[in-house]
PDB file of C-alpha atoms in Angstrom:
ATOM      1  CA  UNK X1273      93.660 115.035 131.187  1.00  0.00           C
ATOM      2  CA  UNK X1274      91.507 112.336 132.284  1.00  0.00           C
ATOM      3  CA  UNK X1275      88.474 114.498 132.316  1.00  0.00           C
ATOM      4  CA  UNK X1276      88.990 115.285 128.928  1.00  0.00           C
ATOM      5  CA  UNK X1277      89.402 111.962 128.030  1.00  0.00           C
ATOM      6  CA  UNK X1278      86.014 110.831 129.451  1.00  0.00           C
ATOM      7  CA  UNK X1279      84.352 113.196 127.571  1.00  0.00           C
ATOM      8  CA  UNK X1280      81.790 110.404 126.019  1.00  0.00           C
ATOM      9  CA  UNK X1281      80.936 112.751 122.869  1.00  0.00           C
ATOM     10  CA  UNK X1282      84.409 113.222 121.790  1.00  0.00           C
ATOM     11  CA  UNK X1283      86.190 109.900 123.370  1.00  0.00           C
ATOM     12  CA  UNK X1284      85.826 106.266 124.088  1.00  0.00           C
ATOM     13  CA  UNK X1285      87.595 103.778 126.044  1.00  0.00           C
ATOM     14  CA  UNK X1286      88.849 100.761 124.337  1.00  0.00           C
ATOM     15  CA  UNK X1287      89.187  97.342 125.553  1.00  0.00           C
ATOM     16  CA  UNK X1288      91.445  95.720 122.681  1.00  0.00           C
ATOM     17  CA  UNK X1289      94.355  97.605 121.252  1.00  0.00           C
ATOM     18  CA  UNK X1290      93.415  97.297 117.650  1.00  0.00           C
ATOM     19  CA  UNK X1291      96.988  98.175 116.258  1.00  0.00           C
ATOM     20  CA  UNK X1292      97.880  95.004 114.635  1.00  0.00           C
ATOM     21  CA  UNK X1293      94.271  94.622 112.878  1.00  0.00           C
ATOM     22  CA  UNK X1294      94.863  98.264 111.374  1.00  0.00           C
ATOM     23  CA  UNK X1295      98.298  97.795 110.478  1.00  0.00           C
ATOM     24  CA  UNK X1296      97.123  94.720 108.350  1.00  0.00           C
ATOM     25  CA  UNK X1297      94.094  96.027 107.148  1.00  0.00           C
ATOM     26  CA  UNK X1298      96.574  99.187 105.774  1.00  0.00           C
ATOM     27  CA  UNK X1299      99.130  97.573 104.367  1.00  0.00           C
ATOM     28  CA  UNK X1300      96.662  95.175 102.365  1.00  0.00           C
ATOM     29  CA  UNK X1301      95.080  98.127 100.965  1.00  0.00           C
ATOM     30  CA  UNK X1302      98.131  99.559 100.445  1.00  0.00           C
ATOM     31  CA  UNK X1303      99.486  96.198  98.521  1.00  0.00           C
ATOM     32  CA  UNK X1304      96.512  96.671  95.993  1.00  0.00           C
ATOM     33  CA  UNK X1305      96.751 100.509  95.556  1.00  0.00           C
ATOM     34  CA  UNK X1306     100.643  99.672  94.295  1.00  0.00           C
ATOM     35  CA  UNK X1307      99.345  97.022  92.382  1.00  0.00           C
ATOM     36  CA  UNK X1308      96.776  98.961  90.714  1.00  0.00           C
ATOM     37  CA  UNK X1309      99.387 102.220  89.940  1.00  0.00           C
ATOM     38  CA  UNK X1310      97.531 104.168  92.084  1.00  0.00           C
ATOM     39  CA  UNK X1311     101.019 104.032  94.468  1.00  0.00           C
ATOM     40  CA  UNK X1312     104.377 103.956  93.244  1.00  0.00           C
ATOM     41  CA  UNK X1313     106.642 101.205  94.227  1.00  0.00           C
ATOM     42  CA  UNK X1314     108.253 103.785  97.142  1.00  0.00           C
ATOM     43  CA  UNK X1315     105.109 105.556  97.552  1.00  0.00           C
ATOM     44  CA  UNK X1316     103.908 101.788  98.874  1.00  0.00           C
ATOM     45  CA  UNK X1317     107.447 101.438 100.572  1.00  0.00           C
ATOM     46  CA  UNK X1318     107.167 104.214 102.245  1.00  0.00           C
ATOM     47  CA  UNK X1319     103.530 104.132 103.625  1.00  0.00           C
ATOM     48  CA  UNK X1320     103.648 100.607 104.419  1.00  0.00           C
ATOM     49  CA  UNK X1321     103.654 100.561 108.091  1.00  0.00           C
ATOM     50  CA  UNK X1322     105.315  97.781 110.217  1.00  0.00           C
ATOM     51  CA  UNK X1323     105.712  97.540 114.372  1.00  0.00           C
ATOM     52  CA  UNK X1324     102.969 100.313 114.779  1.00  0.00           C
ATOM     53  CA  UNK X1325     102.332 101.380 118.142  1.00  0.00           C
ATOM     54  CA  UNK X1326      99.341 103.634 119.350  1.00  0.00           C
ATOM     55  CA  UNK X1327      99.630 107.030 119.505  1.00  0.00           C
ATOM     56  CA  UNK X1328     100.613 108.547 122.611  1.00  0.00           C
ATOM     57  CA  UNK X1329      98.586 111.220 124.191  1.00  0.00           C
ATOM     58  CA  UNK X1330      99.746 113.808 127.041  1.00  0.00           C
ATOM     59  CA  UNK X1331      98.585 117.273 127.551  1.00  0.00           C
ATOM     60  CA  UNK X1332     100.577 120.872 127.733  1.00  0.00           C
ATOM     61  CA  UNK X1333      99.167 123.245 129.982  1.00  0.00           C
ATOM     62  CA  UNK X1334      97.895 126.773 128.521  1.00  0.00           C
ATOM     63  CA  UNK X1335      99.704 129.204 130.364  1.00  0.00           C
ATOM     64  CA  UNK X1336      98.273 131.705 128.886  1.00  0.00           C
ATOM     65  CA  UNK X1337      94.603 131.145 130.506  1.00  0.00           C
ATOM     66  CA  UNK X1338      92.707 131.402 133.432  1.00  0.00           C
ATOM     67  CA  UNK X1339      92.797 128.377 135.624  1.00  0.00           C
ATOM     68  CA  UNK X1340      95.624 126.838 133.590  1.00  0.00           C
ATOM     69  CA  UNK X1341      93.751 124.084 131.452  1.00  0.00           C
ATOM     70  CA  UNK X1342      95.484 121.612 129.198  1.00  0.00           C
ATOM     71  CA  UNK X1343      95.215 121.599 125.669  1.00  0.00           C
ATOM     72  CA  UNK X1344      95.269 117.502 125.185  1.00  0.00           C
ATOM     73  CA  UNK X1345      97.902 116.348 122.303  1.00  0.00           C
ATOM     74  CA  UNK X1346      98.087 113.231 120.503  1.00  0.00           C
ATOM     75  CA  UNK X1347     101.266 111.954 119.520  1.00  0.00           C
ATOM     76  CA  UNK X1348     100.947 109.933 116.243  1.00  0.00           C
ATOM     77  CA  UNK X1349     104.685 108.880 115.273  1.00  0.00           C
ATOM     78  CA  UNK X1350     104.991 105.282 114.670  1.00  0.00           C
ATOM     79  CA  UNK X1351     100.804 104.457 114.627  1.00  0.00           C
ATOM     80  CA  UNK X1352      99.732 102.634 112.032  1.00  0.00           C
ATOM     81  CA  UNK X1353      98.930 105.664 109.829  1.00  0.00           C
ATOM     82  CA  UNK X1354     101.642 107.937 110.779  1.00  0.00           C
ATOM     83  CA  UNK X1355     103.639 107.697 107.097  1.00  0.00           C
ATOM     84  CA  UNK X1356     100.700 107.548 105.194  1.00  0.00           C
ATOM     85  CA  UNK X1357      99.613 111.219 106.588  1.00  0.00           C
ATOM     86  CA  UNK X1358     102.824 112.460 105.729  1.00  0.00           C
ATOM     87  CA  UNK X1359     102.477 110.938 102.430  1.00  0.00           C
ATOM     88  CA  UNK X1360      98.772 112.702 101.481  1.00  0.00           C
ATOM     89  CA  UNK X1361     100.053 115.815 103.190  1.00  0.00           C
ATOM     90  CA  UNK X1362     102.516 116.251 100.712  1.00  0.00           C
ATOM     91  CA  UNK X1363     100.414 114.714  97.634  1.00  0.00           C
ATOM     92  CA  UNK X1364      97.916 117.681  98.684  1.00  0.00           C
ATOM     93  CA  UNK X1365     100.235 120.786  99.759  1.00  0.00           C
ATOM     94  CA  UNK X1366      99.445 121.921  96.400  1.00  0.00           C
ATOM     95  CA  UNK X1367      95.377 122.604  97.335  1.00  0.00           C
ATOM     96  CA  UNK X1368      96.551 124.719 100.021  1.00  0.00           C
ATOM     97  CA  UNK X1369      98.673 127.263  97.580  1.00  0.00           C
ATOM     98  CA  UNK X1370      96.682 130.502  98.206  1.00  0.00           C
ATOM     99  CA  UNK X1371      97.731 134.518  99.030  1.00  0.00           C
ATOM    100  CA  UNK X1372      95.061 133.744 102.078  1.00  0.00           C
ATOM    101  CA  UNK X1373      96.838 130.982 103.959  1.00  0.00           C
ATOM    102  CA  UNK X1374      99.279 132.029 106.556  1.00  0.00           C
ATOM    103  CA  UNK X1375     101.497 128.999 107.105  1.00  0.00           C
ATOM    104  CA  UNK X1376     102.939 130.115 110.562  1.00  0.00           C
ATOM    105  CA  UNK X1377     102.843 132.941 113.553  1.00  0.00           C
ATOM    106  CA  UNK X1378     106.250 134.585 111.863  1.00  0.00           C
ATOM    107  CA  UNK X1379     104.812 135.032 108.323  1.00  0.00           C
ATOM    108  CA  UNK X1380     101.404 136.391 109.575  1.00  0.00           C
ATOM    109  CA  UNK X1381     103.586 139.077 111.873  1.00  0.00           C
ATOM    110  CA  UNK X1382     105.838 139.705 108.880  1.00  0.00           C
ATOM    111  CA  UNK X1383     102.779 140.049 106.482  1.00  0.00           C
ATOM    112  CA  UNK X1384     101.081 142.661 109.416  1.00  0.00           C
ATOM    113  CA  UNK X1385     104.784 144.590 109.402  1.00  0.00           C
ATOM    114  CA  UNK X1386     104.176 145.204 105.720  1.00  0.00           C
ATOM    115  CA  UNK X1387     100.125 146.272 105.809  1.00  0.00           C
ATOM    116  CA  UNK X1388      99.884 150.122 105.926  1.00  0.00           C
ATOM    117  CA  UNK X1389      96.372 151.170 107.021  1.00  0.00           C
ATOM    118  CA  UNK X1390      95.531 153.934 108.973  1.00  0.00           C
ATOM    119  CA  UNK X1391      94.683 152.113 112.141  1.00  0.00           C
ATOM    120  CA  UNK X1392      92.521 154.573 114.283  1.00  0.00           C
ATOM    121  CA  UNK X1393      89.450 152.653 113.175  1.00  0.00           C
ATOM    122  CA  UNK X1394      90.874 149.589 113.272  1.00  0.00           C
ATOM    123  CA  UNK X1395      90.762 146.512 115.663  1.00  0.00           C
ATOM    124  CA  UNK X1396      92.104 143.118 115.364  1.00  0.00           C
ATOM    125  CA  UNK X1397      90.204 140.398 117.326  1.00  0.00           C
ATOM    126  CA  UNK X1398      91.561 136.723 117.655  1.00  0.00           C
ATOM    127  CA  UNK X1399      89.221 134.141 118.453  1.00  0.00           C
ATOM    128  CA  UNK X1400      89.972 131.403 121.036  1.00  0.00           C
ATOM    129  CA  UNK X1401      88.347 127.964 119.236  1.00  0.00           C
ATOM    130  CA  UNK X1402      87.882 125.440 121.942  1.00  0.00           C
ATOM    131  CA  UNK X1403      88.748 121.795 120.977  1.00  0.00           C
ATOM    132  CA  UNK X1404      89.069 122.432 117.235  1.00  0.00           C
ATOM    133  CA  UNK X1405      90.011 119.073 116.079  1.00  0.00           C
ATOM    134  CA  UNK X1406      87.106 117.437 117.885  1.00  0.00           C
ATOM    135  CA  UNK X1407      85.012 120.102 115.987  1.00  0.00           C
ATOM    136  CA  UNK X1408      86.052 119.942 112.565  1.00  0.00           C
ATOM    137  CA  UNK X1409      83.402 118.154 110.096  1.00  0.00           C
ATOM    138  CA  UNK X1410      85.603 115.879 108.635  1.00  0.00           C
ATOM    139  CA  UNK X1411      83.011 114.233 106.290  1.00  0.00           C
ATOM    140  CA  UNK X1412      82.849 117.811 104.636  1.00  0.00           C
ATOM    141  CA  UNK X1413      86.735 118.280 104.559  1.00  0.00           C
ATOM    142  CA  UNK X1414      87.035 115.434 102.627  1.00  0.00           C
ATOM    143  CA  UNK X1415      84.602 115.955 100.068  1.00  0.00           C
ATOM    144  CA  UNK X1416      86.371 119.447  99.517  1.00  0.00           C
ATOM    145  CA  UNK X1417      89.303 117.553  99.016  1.00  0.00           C
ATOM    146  CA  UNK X1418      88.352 115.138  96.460  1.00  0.00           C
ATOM    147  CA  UNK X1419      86.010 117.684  94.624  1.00  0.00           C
ATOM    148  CA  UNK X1420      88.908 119.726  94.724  1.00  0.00           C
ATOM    149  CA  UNK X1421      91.041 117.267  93.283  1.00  0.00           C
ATOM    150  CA  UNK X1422      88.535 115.014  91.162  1.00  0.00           C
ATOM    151  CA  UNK X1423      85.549 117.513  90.452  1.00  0.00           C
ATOM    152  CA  UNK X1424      81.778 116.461  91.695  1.00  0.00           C
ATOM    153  CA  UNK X1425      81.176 113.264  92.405  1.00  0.00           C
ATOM    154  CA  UNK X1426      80.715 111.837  89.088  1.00  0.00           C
ATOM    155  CA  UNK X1427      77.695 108.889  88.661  1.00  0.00           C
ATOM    156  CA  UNK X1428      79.840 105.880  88.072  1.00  0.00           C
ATOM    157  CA  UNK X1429      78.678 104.963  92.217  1.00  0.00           C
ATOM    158  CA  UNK X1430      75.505 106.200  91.783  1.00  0.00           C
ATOM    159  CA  UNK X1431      74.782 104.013  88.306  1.00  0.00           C
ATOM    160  CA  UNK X1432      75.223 100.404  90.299  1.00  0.00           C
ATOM    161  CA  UNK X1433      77.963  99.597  88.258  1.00  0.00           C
ATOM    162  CA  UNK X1434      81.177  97.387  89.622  1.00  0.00           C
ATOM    163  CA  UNK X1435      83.711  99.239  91.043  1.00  0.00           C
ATOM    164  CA  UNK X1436      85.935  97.436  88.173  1.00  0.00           C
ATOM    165  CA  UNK X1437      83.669  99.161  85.871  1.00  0.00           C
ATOM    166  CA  UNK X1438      84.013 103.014  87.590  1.00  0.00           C
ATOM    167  CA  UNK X1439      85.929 105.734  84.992  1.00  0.00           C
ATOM    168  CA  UNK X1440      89.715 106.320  86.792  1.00  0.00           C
ATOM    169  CA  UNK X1441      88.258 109.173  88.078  1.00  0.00           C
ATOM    170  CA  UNK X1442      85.826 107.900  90.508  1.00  0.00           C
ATOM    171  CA  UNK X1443      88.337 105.113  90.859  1.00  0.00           C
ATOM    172  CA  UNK X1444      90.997 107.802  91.982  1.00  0.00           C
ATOM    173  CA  UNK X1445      87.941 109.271  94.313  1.00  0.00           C
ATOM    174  CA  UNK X1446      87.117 106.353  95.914  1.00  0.00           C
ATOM    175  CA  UNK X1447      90.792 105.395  96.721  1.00  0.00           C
ATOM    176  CA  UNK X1448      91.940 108.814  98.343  1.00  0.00           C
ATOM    177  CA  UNK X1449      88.485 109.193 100.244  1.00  0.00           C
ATOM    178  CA  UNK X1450      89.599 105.443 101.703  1.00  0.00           C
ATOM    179  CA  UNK X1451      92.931 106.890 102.430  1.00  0.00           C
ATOM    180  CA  UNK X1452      92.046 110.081 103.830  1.00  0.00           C
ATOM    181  CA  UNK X1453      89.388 108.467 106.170  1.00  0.00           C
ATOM    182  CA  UNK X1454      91.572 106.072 107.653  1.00  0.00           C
ATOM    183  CA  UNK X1455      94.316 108.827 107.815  1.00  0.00           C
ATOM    184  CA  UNK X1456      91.913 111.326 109.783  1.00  0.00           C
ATOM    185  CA  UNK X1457      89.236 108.722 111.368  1.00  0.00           C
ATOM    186  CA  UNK X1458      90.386 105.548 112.448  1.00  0.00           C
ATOM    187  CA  UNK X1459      93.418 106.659 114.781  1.00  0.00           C
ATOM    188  CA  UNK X1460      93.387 105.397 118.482  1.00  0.00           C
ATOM    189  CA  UNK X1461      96.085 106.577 120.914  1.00  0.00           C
ATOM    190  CA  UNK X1462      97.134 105.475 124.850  1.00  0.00           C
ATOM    191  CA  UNK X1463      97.422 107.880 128.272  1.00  0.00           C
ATOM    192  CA  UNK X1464      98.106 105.620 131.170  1.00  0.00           C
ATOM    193  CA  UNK X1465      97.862 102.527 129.845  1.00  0.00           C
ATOM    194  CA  UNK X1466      94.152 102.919 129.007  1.00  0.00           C
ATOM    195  CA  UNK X1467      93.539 103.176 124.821  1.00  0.00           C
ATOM    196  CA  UNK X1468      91.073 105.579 123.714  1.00  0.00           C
ATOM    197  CA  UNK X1469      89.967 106.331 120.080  1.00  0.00           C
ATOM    198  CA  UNK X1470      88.097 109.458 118.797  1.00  0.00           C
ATOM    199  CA  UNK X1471      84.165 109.387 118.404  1.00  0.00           C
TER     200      UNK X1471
END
């Protein structure tokens, strides 16, 4: 696990634990997103993180391969961040409602049972993806997300106008890209006593 941790590309040791600085740097933000409407009163309540701890990472070993490597897990419950995830999570389940997402490993062998295709021509090929999270463009995810949700960015930013000044739409943008960033990009975690964040 420690060799995966001192990865330099993907990992970096931290001297501080910066918990208590992102638990009040959240929960201000949160304070003025409730006091704007852009959170409901227990939307804020229930986001609003207090005694946050790091995340907690271990590793599970992969059976299943050659030479038995771990696949490395972070633990987020109680970090600073932890509610607010589940939060967007459910405010964007609804982007995810398509015939071509397979939620989990017993609805895509269910959906297979019911597929009738002569199959004498036909493989199926799985692909092993190798440190996915650490792969994923999250810059790009997010803009899907809030084009998905707001349309294009509109020019309200772009104009040098005053946030104060931005339609409710790019308002709405800018909030959710500041939630969703901090959400996905600003998490650290602990393995041994050492804290690490992601690069």
């Amino acid at each position: 696990m420690e060799q995966i941790l001192n990865e330099p590309k993907t990992f970096k040791q931290l001297v501080e634990d910066p918990t208590i600085q992102k638990e009040d740097k959240l929960q201000r933000k949160l304070l003025q997103l409730k006091n704007i409407g852009f959170l409901t009163d227990s939307e804020y309540k229930f986001t609003r993180p207090v005694g946050s701890q790091p995340g907690k990472a271990y590793g599970l070993l992969k059976i299943h391969k050659d030479g038995v490597p771990l696949r490395p897990v972070i633990s987020a419950c109680g970090t600073f961040n932890y509610k607010l995830s589940k939060l967007l999570v459910n405010k964007l389940k609804h982007l995810r409602a398509s015939p071509t997402i397979v939620i989990d490993t017993f609805k895509f062998v269910k959906e297979l049972q019911n597929i009738k295709l002569n199959t004498t021509n036909i493989k199926m090929v799985s692909f092993d993806i190798v440190s996915l999270f650490t792969r994923v463009p999250l810059a790009c995810i997010i803009d899907l997300i809030l084009d998905k949700m707001y349309g294009p960015t509109h020019t309200c930013s772009f104009r040098g106008l005053k946030r104060a000044d931005w339609c409710s739409k790019c308002q709405h943008r800018y909030e959710l890209k500041w939630l969703l960033d901090i959400s996905t990009k600003d998490s650290h975690f602990i393995f041994y006593e050492k804290l690490y964040c992601q690069t």
